[in-house]
Short mmCIF file of C-alpha atoms and ligand atoms in Angstrom, two decimals:
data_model
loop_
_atom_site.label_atom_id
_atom_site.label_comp_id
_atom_site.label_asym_id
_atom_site.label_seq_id
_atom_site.Cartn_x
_atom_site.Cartn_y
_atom_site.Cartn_z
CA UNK V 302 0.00 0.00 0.00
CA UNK V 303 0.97 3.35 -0.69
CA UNK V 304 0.44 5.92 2.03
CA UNK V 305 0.73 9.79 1.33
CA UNK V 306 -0.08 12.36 4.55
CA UNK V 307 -2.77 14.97 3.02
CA UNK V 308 -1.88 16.49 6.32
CA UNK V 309 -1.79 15.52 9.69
CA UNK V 310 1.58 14.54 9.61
CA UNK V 311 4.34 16.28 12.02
CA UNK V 312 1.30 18.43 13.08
CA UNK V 313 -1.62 18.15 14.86
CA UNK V 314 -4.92 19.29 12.64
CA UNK V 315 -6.23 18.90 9.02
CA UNK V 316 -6.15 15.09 9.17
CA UNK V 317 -6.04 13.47 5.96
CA UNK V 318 -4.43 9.82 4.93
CA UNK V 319 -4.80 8.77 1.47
CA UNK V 320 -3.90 5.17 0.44
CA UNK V 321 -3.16 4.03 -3.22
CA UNK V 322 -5.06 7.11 -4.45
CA UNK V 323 -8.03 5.21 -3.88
CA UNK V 324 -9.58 5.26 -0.06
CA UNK V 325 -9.35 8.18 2.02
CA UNK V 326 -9.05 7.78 5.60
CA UNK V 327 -9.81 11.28 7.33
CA UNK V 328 -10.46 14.77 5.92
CA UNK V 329 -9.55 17.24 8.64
CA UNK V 330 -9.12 21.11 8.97
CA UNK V 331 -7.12 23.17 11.17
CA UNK V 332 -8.41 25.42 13.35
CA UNK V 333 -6.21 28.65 12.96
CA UNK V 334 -6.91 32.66 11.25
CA UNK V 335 -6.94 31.39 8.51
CA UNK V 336 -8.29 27.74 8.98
CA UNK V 337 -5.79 25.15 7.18
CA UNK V 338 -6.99 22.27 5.28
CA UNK V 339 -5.09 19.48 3.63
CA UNK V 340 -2.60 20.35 0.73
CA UNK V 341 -4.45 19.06 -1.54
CA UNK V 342 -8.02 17.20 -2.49
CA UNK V 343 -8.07 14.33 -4.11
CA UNK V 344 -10.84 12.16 -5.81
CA UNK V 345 -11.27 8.96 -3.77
CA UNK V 346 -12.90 6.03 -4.43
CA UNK V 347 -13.80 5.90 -0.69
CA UNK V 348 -14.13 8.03 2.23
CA UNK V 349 -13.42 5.87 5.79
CA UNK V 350 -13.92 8.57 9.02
CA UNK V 351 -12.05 8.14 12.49
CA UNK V 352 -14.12 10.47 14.69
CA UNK V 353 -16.06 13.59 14.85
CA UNK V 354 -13.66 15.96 15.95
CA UNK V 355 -13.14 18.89 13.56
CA UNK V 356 -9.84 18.25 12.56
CA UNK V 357 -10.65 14.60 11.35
CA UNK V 358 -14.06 15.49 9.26
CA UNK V 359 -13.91 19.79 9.05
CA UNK V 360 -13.30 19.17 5.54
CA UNK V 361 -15.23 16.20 4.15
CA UNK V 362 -18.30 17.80 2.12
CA UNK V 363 -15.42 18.84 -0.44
CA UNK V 364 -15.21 15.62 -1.32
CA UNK V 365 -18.73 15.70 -2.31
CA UNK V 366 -18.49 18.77 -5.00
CA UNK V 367 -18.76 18.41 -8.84
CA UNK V 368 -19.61 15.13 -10.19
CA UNK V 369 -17.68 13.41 -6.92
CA UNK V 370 -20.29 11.21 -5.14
CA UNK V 371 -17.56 9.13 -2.87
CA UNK V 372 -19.16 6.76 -0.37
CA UNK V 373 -18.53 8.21 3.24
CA UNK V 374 -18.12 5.07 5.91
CA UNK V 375 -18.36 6.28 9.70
CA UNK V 376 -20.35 5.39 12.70
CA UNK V 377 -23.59 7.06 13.11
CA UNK V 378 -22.26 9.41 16.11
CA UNK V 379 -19.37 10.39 13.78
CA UNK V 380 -22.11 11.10 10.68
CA UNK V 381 -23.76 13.58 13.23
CA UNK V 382 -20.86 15.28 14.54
CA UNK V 383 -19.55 15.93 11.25
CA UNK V 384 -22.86 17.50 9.81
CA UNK V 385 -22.86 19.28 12.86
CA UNK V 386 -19.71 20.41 12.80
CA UNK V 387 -20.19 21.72 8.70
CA UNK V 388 -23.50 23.72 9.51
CA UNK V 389 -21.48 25.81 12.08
CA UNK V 390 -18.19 26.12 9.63
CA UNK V 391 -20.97 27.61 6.70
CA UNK V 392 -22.59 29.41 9.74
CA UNK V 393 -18.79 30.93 10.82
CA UNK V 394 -17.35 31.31 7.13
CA UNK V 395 -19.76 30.07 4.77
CA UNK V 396 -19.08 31.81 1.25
CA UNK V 397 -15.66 32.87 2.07
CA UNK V 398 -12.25 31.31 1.28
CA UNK V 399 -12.12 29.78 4.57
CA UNK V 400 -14.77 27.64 3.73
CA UNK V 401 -14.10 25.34 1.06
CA UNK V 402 -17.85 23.65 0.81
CA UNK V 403 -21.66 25.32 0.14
CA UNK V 404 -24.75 23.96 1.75
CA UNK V 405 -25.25 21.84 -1.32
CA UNK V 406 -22.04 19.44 -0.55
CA UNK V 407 -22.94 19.54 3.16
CA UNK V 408 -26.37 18.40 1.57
CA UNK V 409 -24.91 15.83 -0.19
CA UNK V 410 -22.86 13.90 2.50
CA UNK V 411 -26.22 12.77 3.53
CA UNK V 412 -26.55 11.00 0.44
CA UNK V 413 -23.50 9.16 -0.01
CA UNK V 414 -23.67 8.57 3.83
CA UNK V 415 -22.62 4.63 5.25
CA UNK V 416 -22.94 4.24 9.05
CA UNK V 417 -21.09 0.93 10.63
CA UNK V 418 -20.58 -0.27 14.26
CA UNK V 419 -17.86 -0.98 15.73
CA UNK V 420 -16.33 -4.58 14.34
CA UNK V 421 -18.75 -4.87 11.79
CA UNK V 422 -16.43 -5.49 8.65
CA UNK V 423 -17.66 -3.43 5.27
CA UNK V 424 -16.08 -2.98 1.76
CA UNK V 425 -14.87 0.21 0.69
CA UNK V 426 -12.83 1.48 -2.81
CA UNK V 427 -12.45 -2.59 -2.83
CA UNK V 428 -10.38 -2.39 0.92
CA UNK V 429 -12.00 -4.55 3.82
CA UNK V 430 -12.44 -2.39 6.48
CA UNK V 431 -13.23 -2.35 10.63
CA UNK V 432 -13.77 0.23 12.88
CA UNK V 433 -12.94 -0.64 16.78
CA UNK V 434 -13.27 1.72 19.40
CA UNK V 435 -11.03 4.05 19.89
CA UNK V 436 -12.07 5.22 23.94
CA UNK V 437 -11.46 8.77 22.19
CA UNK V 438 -15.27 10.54 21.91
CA UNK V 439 -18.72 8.32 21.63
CA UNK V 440 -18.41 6.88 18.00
CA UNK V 441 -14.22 7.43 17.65
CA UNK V 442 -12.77 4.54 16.11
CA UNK V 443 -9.76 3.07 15.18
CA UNK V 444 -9.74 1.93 11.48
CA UNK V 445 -8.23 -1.52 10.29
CA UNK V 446 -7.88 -1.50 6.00
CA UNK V 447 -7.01 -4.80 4.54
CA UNK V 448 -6.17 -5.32 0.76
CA UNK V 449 -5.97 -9.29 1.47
CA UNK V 450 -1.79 -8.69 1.61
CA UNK V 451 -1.53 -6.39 3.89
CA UNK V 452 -3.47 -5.31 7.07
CA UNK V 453 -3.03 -1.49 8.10
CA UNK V 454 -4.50 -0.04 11.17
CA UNK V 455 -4.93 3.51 11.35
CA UNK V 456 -5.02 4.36 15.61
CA UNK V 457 -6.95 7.52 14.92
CA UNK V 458 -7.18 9.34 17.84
CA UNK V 459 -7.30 6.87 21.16
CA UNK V 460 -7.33 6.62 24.85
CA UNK V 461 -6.19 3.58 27.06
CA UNK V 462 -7.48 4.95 29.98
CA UNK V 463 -11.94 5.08 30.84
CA UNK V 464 -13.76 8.89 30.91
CA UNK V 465 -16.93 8.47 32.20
CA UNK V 466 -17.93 9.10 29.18
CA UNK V 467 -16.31 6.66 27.05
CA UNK V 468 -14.14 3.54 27.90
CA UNK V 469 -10.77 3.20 27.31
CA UNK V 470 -9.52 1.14 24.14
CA UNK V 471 -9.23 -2.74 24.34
CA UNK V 472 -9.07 -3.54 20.82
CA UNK V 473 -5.76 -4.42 19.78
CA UNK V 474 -6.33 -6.22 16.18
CA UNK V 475 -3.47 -7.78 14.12
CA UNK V 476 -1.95 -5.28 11.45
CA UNK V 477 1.06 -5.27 9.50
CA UNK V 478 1.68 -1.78 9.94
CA UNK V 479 0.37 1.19 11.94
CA UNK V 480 -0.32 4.75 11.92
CA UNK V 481 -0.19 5.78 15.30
CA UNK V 482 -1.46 9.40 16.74
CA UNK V 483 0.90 10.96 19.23
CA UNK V 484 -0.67 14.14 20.78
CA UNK V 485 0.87 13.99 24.26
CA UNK V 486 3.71 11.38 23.80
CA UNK V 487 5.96 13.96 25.82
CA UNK V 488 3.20 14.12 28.12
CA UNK V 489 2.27 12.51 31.57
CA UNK V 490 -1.44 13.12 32.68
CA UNK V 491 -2.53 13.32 35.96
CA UNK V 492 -4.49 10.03 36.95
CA UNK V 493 -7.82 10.64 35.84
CA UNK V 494 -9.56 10.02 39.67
CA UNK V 495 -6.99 12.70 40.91
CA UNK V 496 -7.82 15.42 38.29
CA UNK V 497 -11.73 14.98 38.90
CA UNK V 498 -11.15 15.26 42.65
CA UNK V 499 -9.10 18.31 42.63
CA UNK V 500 -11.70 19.62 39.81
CA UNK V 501 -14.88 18.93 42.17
CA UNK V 502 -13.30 20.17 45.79
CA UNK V 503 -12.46 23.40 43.56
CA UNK V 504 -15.75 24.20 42.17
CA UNK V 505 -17.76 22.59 45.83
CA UNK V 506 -15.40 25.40 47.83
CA UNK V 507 -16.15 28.53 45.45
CA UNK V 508 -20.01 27.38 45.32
CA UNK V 509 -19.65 27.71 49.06
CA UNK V 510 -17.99 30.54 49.08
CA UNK V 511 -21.14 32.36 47.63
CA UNK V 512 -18.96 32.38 43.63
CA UNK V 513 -19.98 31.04 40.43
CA UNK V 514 -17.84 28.43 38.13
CA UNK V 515 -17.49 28.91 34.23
CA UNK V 516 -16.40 25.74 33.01
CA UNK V 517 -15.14 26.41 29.46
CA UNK V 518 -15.81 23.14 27.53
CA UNK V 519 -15.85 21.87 24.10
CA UNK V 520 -18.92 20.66 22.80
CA UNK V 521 -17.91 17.26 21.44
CA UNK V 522 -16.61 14.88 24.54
CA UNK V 523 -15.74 17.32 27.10
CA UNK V 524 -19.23 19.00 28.18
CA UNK V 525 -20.87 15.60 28.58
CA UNK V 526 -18.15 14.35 30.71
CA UNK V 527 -18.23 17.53 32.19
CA UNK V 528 -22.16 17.17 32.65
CA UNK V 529 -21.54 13.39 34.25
CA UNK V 530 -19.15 14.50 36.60
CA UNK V 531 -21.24 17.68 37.96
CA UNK V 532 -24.17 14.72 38.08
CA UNK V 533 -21.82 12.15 39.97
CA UNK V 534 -21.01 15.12 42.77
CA UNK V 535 -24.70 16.66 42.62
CA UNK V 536 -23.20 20.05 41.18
CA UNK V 537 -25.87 22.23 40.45
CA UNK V 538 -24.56 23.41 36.44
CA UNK V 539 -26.00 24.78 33.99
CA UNK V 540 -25.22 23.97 30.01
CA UNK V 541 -24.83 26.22 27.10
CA UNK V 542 -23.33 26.32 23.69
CA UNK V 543 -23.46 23.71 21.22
CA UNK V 544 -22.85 21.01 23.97
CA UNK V 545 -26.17 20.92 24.44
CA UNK V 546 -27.16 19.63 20.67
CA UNK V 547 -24.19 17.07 21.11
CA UNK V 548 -25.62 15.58 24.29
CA UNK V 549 -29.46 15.47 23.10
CA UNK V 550 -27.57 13.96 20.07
CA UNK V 551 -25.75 11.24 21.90
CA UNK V 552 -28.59 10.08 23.91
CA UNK V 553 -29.87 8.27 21.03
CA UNK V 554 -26.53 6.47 20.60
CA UNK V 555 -26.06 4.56 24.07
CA UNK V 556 -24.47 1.67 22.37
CA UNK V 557 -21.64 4.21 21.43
CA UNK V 558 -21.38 5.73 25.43
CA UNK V 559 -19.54 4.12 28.00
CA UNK V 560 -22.94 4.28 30.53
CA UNK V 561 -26.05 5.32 28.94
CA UNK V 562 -28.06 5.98 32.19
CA UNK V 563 -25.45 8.14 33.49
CA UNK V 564 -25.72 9.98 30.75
CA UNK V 565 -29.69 10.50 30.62
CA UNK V 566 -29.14 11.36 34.70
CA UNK V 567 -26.46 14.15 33.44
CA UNK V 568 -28.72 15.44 30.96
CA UNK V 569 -31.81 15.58 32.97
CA UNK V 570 -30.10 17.18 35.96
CA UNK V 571 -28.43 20.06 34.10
CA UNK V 572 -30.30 22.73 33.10
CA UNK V 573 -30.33 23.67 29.11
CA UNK V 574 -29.73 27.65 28.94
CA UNK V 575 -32.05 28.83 26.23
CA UNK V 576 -30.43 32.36 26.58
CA UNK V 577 -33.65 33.78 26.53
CA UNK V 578 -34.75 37.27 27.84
CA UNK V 579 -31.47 37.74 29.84
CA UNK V 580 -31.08 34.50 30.92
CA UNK V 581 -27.33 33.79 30.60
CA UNK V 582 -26.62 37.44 32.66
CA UNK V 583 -29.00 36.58 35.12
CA UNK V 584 -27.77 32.99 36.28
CA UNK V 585 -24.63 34.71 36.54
CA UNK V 586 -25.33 35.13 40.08
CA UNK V 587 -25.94 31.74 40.60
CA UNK V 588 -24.36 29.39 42.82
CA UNK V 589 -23.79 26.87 40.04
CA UNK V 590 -21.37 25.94 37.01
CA UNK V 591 -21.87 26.81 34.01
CA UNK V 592 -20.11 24.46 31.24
CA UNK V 593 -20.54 26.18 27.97
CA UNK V 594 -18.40 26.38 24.84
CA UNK V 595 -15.82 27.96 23.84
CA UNK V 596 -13.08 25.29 25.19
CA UNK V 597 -11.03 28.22 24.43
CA UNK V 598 -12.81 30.99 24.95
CA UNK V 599 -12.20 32.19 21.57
CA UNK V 600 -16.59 32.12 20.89
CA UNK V 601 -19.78 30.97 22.20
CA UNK V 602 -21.77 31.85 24.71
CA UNK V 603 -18.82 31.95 27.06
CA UNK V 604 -18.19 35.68 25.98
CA UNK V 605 -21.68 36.52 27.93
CA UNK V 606 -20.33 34.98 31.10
CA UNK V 607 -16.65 35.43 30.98
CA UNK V 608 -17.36 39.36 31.19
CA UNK V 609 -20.12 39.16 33.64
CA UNK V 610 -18.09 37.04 36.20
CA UNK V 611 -14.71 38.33 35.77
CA UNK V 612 -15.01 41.61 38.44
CA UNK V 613 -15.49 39.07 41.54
CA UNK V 614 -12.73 37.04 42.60
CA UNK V 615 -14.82 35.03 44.62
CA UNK V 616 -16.01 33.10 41.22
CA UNK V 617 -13.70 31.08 39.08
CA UNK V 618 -13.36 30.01 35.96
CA UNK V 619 -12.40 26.61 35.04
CA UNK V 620 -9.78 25.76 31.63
CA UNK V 621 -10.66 21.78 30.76
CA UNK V 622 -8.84 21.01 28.33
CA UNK V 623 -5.12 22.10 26.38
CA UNK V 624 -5.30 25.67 25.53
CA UNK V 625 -3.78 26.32 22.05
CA UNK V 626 -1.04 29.47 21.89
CA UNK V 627 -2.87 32.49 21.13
CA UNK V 628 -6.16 32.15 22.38
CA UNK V 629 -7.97 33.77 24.94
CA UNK V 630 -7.93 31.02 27.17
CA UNK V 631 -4.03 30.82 27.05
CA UNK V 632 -3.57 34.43 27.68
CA UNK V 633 -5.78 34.02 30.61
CA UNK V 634 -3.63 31.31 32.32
CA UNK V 635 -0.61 33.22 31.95
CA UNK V 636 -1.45 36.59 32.02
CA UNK V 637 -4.49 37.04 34.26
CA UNK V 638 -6.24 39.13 31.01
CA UNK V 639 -7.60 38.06 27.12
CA UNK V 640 -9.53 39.89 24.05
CA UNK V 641 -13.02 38.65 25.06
CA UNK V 642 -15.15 39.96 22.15
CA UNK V 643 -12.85 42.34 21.34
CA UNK V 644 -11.93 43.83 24.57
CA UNK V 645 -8.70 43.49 26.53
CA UNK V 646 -10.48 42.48 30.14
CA UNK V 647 -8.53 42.28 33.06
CA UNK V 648 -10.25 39.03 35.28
CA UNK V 649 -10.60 38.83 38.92
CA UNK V 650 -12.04 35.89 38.91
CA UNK V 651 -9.65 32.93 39.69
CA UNK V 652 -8.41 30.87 37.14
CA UNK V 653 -7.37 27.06 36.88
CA UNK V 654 -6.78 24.61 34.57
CA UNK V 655 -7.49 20.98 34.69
CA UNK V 656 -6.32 17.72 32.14
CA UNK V 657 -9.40 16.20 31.28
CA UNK V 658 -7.69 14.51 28.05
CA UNK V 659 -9.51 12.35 25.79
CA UNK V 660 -5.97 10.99 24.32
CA UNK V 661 -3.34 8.21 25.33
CA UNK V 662 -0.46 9.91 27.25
CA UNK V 663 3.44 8.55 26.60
CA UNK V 664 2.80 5.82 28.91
CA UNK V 665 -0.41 4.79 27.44
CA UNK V 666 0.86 4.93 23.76
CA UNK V 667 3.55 2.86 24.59
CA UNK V 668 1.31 0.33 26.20
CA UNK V 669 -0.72 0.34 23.36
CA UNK V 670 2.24 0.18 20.97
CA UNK V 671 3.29 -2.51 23.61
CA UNK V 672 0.82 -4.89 21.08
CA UNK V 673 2.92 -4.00 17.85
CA UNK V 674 5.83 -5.02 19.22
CA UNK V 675 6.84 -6.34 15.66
CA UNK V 676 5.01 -3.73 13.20
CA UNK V 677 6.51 -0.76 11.73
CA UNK V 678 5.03 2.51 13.07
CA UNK V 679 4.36 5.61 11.24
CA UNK V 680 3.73 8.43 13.63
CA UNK V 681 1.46 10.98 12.52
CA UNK V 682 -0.64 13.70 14.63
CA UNK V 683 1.40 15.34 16.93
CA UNK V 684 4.17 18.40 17.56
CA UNK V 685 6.47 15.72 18.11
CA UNK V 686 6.52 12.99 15.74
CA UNK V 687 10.33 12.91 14.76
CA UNK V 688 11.17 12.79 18.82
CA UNK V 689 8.45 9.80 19.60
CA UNK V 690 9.67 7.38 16.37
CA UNK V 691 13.05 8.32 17.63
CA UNK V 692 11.69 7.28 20.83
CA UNK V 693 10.54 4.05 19.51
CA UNK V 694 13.33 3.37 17.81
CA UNK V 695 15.55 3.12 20.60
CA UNK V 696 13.04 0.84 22.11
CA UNK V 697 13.60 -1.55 19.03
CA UNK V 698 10.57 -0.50 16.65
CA UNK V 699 10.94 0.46 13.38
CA UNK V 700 9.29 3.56 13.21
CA UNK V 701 9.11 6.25 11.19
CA UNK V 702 7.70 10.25 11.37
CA UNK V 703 6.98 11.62 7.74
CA UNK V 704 6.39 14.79 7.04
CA UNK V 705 3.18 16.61 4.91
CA UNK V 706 3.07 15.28 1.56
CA UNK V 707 5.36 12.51 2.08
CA UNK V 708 4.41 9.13 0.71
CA UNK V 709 5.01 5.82 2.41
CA UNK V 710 4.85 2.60 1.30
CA UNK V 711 3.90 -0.36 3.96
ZN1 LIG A 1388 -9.91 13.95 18.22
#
């Protein structure tokens, strides 16, 4: 098989594996000003999707334009993130260079649309294929393509470890190569258990205290496990931004969530803000978290609260995820001050950060890799994909870090 990195490769974002010309694996854009998408798109026979995270799928009704009618192969959660996720890019830059689709492809992806569970084998561009879960987001999944020589498996994005959301990945099927994601392989998180604790005797004291919590969140994966752990604790929280579609959404896919009744128990014990008639300023005052998007605080209804809050530093405000250079939510952390809607504001409130990650650390990648003891590795999706296959190396793998554009042959 020949392998050429569309993008994704010695970076994290725009996503996009193409093998033989013929099945694409992945079509991903990176969030930046501008947004970045792959270097190129080609005409595939077959579209297979990891996950629903925008910089695996941003890009996929592309594929759809002209007289290109690809099949699209995902699970059914994935299917619905990604339309989700291309209604708000034509919503955010529809019509401008930034987006490269119209309604009509998003339109369109409906059509050529294949949903799968998880080891369910299907045919696609004339490659057996099998998703197995990932323990990334509801509906991730790792993808194993087999041409009857040779059996690749593409990790996607993965954790070893549970979320309350999601389990942890199991699945460790035979392959004769891999293409393994490496987000945090110079990274050590936290044990899950202690990073919830600290996280729930933070926002329990400053609830006491009289404050409010803003928990930023991102909509896909975080807010829900942000909603089951404020259930778990009996936090009173509210929940805005497009979190709340994604949860209604993956209540009618329990087979794809780790617990389905603790999710139905987070949903029905947060309240939905509707943002009507004043309603995010006044619950402001409220003795409660609010999880709402932006992650980073760069958008979403976060801007209502952030600037409403800020003054008091009895409230707080919660980072729950890896805050990218440049936005808001970094310059809060280490500056104490961001552009919130295009304002410099200076924030009282107190600010934290917390590790809820939904990927394999170093240890957990090499646990997983632990499996492939004997398969060549090409490491893709990370900041440091030269240092981990270097890594690997030493450790006796052959392994291998190409760049964007780069072809591979396994
Ligand atoms: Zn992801």
């Amino acid at each position: 098989m020949d392998v050429q990195f569309l993008g994704g490769a010695g970076e994290i974002g725009r996503s996009a594996v193409l093998i033989d010309e013929s099945l694409l694996l992945d079509f991903g854009m990176l969030t930046d000003s501008p947004p970045q998408f792959p270097v190129r798109t080609p005409s595939p026979d077959a579209v297979v999707v990891s996950h629903g995270h925008l910089d695996h799928v941003g890009n996929i009704p592309a594929l759809v334009s002209g007289d290109a009618r690809p099949p699209i192969h995902w699970t059914p959660p994935t299917y619905e993130l990604a339309m989700t996720l291309a209604r708000d890019t034509l919503k955010l830059h529809g019509g401008t260079v930034n987006c490269p689709f119209t309604e009509t492809n998003v339109r369109r992806v409906t059509q050529v649309s294949e949903t799968h569970g998880y080891r369910e084998s299907f045919e696609a561009a004339g490659y057996e294929v099998t998703f197995y879960n990932a323990g990334h987001i509801p509906g991730s999944a790792h993808v194993l393509v087999d041409d009857g020589d040779t059996r690749l498996l593409y990790t996607g994005d993965f954790h070893t470890d549970d979320q309350r959301l999601v389990s942890g990945t199991t699945a460790r099927p035979g392959a004769d190569a891999i293409i393994c994601e490496s987000t945090y392989s110079d990274v050590e998180h936290e044990p899950r258990t202690t990073v919830e604790e600290r996280f729930v005797e933070s926002v329990e004291t400053t609830l006491w205290e009289g404050g409010t919590v803003v928990v930023p969140a991102f909509a896909i994966g975080r807010t829900q496990e942000m909603l089951l752990i404020c259930e778990a604790h009996d936090i009173p929280c509210y929940v805005d931004g497009m979190g709340k579609r994604v949860t209604e959404m993956l209540g009618q896919y329990p087979e794809f969530v780790r617990d389905a009744d603790a999710l139905q128990r987070a949903k029905s014990h947060a309240r939905f803000v509707t943002g009507k008639d004043g309603q995010r300023k006044r619950i402001t005052d409220q003795k409660a978290a609010i999880v709402t998007t932006s992650g980073m605080l760069s958008g979403g209804p976060a801007m209502t609260y952030i600037p409403e809050i800020r003054a008091n530093p009895m409230n707080k405000i919660t980072m729950t995820g890896y805050q990218v250079q440049g936005t808001p939510g970094r310059d809060l952390l280490e500056t104490g001050s961001a552009e919130i809607d295009g304002r410099i504001m200076p924030v009282s409130a107190r600010i934290e950060q917390y590790d809820f990650s939904a990927h394999a650390d170093r240890d957990g990648l090499l646990e997983y890799l632990d499996s492939y003891r004997d398969t060549p590795v090409v490491v893709n999706h990370g900041d440091r994909c030269g240092a981990f296959a270097d890594t690997l190396r030493e450790n006796g793998y052959d392994a291998t870090a190409p760049e964007v554009g780069a072809t591979v042959t396994v």
